[in-house]
Amino acid sequence: MWQSSPPGSIYDYIRVASFSIGPDGLIEQWSRRAAGLFGMASDEVVGKDPVEAFMPAELRPGAHRRVAEILDGKEWTGVVPFRIPGENGVGGLAEIYVMPSETGAGERAALCIVVDVRALRRIETDLAASQAIFGQSPFGFVLFGTDFTVVRANKRFATVFGGEADDHRGRTVDDYLTRGEAERLSGTLKRVLETGDAVTDLQLVGTPPGTTGRRHWSMNLYRVHSGAGRPVGVAGLATDVTQRHIAAREAASARRNLALLNEASARIGNSLDLETTARELLDVAVPVFCDLASVDLYQGLLTGEEASPASWGRHQESGTGSAELRRVAHASAVSDALPGALSGVGGGAEAAGDTGHPALGAVHRYPFHSPCAVALRTGRVEDVPGDERGFVHSTLAVPMVAHDVVVGLVQFSRTKGSEPFGERDRALATELAARAAVCIDNARLYRREHERALILQRSLLPPGDPEAAGLDIACRYLPGNTATEVGGDWFDVIELPGHRTALVVGDVMGRGLRAAVAMGELRTAVRTLALLDLEPAEVLSALDEVARGLGTPGGGERSEGFGAGGGAQWPSRAAHKSREADLSEVYLATCVYAVYDPVTRRCTFANAGHLPPVVAEPGEPALLLDVPPGMPLGVGGEPFEEVEVELKEGALLALYTDGLVESRDHPLDEGLDAFRHALTEPSQPLEDVCDHVLTTLDTRHGEDDIALLMARIQGLAPDAVGDWRLPRELRSVARARELARTQLISWGLDDLVDTTELLVSELVTNALRYGEGEIRLRLLRDRTLVCEVWDAGLVQPRRRRARDTDEGGRGLQLVGLLSAAWGSRRTPRGKTVWFELALPDGEPAAELSVEQLLSMY
């Protein structure tokens, strides 16, 4: 029976053998299983004493007694050690059951049944381990038979799907999962049973009985075999991974939100335009974050009101609704063919007297108790109820807060079919709105500062088309920063006495508003020094001292000490040095100062570290004037030199900054050569010459500021100048009046004869009384009439108020009252006193008032 047991019998798992002992105590019969268990064939053991054959020597005496007792008719069961064949002498344990028997002759014998204890203990251990895993596992364990019905399930499985573990026997996957999921699991079970390939982490979704929430399971499937290797079913280990799915979904949402915020950082705020920044916000949010969105900004912010942003929302405190807002941007990821899709969004905005969704660009208000008005008033996110008949079911009204001030409102909406906004979405919406709000507030501040900087910049530059006697002038100014239009380069055209003109071009090192402020201070200083009618080298020397003073804390001279003289102390030496270094860098500048005399067509230059002027005479190539460059302004310690050049009629003089001729892509020499070659046709209209230069040169505009001042030489005609020398005697006064009268009549300026005679008489008389040497009288006619009286005296005239008893002292007061301007300047050989009269325009000259006449007494 043992040898013909069917597959799957218990005898496939345990080792059982039998043999018999005859009346003589020797082995009489030996089974095949005994031969396999003990590793000895029947011819080796039949007829031998079993004790001597199998028992160790130390156990044999007791074993002999047991065999004798058995042959006397006693049964015996016990565990006996034995040697295992083929295992290097390793011993085993055999449980032997000995039953007394009789032979056919009536003699006593014994039948022995032997079981390998080691195999029994292994089966016992395997069953215990199987029970521990199957019954005590915290995971759902289920065994499907070959017909794919449940053969066995553990308690954990029953806890999830209800009932007791035995209640699940005979069920199929259709009893646990929806049709689609059940078909997928059935197909997988069939494949595992047929191929023997295990499947791990099979994701299943279902709803356990008695619950409403969807659960996620991860299932591992593998084929189970019998001891003979025959497939008997498929085992499944199911783990509830719902929390893992939730965590994964939250992690994915967090990654998506971080990616969205990263994209927002890169895309929002690239422009300093308010409307563009609002559109950039919506480009980021739609459709990744929401389906619809809109941005409203306070009207006061858009119109540039100087009031603080906090005041824009004060209308809400009165209960009449929000302050005026303008819809500056909206975006939609839904079809444009859906009319009124947004009619439910906006919290009942009032635009142009109607209630509804404001159009792009419309100015509107939100009712006081609407969610949008509440959000603007409190600075907190509010939920806007959706329209049940519409398709927008979730809307967030998010205030745009920058520096604790609300500047506008953004609304994010999701349509039906999209997941409603959650807490994470509210936090993300707040962050997106806050980033855009900071950019919008920065744009507002930039626009305000930009407008002020432009006002400053334009106020510091000469007006368009400056005029000068004997010069045709054209100029160009291009700031290096095209966004701010503010830089440190400057040019100026200053009228000097005697129809002379000062031409100035300078370059403050640095750019932006600080450079513009420094430029303005230096330009003001230049104009002030020019009014003193100093020589160009003297102007630059004085300007250098001014620049050095501006570059020192307190505006005084540079000092190595701190707190000297008991004055105010700086917070620290490091702070003092840092601020001094910053200011010194800002106020370091280069400058060319030139004075042109239209009478002589001579121009005197002085240079403070600037590029040389360029002169292009008719029919000649343009040349760089050899003007010693000197040190930049603010460095100090070196005097400046002057160079006087006589310019031909029609010659072109160009002053410029380095942004015109220098860039990272080519050296300065190449730029200067290109500039000279661009002036090949100086006879063209001056404006065209400027445009040609800027379009021809590779200026790389944007790297540095560019200032270009061009002047075409047009000296005064000889008949526009009257120049006489008078001896130092009293009759020269009458002679001067006569010369002046004759010259004015020849010019057709009869209306100015009387005034000019009177004033010429005063100046010549003063020259005789207080001056020295020969007297020179010069009349110049251009846009105005200028009269100059020269002498060799160094004492400058000083206007004073005469006492009632004084017989003189009122001449210069009279000059000041009757002339448009007057003054005096030093010359290399003395001084010049001058006055200026406006040319008649056909209107009768204004008479002096009584107050003006009385002011001389």
PDB file of C-alpha atoms in Angstrom, residues 19 36 56 65 71 84 94 152 165 182 200 232 380 409 423 450 480 595 617 633 724 734 745 795 815 856:
ATOM      1  CA  PHE A  19      10.762  -4.594   9.057  1.00  0.00           C
ATOM      2  CA  GLY A  36      15.825   3.816   1.772  1.00  0.00           C
ATOM      3  CA  PRO A  56      25.448   2.504  19.053  1.00  0.00           C
ATOM      4  CA  ARG A  65      16.720  -6.400  27.044  1.00  0.00           C
ATOM      5  CA  LEU A  71       9.620 -11.348  22.069  1.00  0.00           C
ATOM      6  CA  ILE A  84      21.881   8.152   8.454  1.00  0.00           C
ATOM      7  CA  ALA A  94      13.676   7.156  14.565  1.00  0.00           C
ATOM      8  CA  ARG A 152      -8.623  29.950   2.342  1.00  0.00           C
ATOM      9  CA  ALA A 165     -12.316  33.882   7.470  1.00  0.00           C
ATOM     10  CA  ALA A 182     -12.314  41.940 -11.225  1.00  0.00           C
ATOM     11  CA  THR A 200       4.257  41.921  -7.616  1.00  0.00           C
ATOM     12  CA  VAL A 232      -2.594  23.584  -6.474  1.00  0.00           C
ATOM     13  CA  ARG A 380      -7.684  87.187   3.502  1.00  0.00           C
ATOM     14  CA  LEU A 409      -7.515  91.143  -6.345  1.00  0.00           C
ATOM     15  CA  GLU A 423      -6.355  74.033   1.636  1.00  0.00           C
ATOM     16  CA  HIS A 450      11.327 106.595 -12.969  1.00  0.00           C
ATOM     17  CA  GLY A 480      22.769 103.088 -21.473  1.00  0.00           C
ATOM     18  CA  VAL A 595      34.941 128.167 -25.236  1.00  0.00           C
ATOM     19  CA  GLU A 617      37.003 120.925 -41.881  1.00  0.00           C
ATOM     20  CA  LEU A 633      37.619 115.197 -12.145  1.00  0.00           C
ATOM     21  CA  TRP A 724      37.746 150.618 -32.018  1.00  0.00           C
ATOM     22  CA  ALA A 734      32.350 161.699 -26.836  1.00  0.00           C
ATOM     23  CA  ILE A 745      22.473 153.580 -37.559  1.00  0.00           C
ATOM     24  CA  VAL A 795      40.002 146.284 -10.527  1.00  0.00           C
ATOM     25  CA  VAL A 815      23.494 150.210 -16.735  1.00  0.00           C
ATOM     26  CA  MET A 856      19.005 154.979  -8.008  1.00  0.00           C
TER      27      MET A 856
END
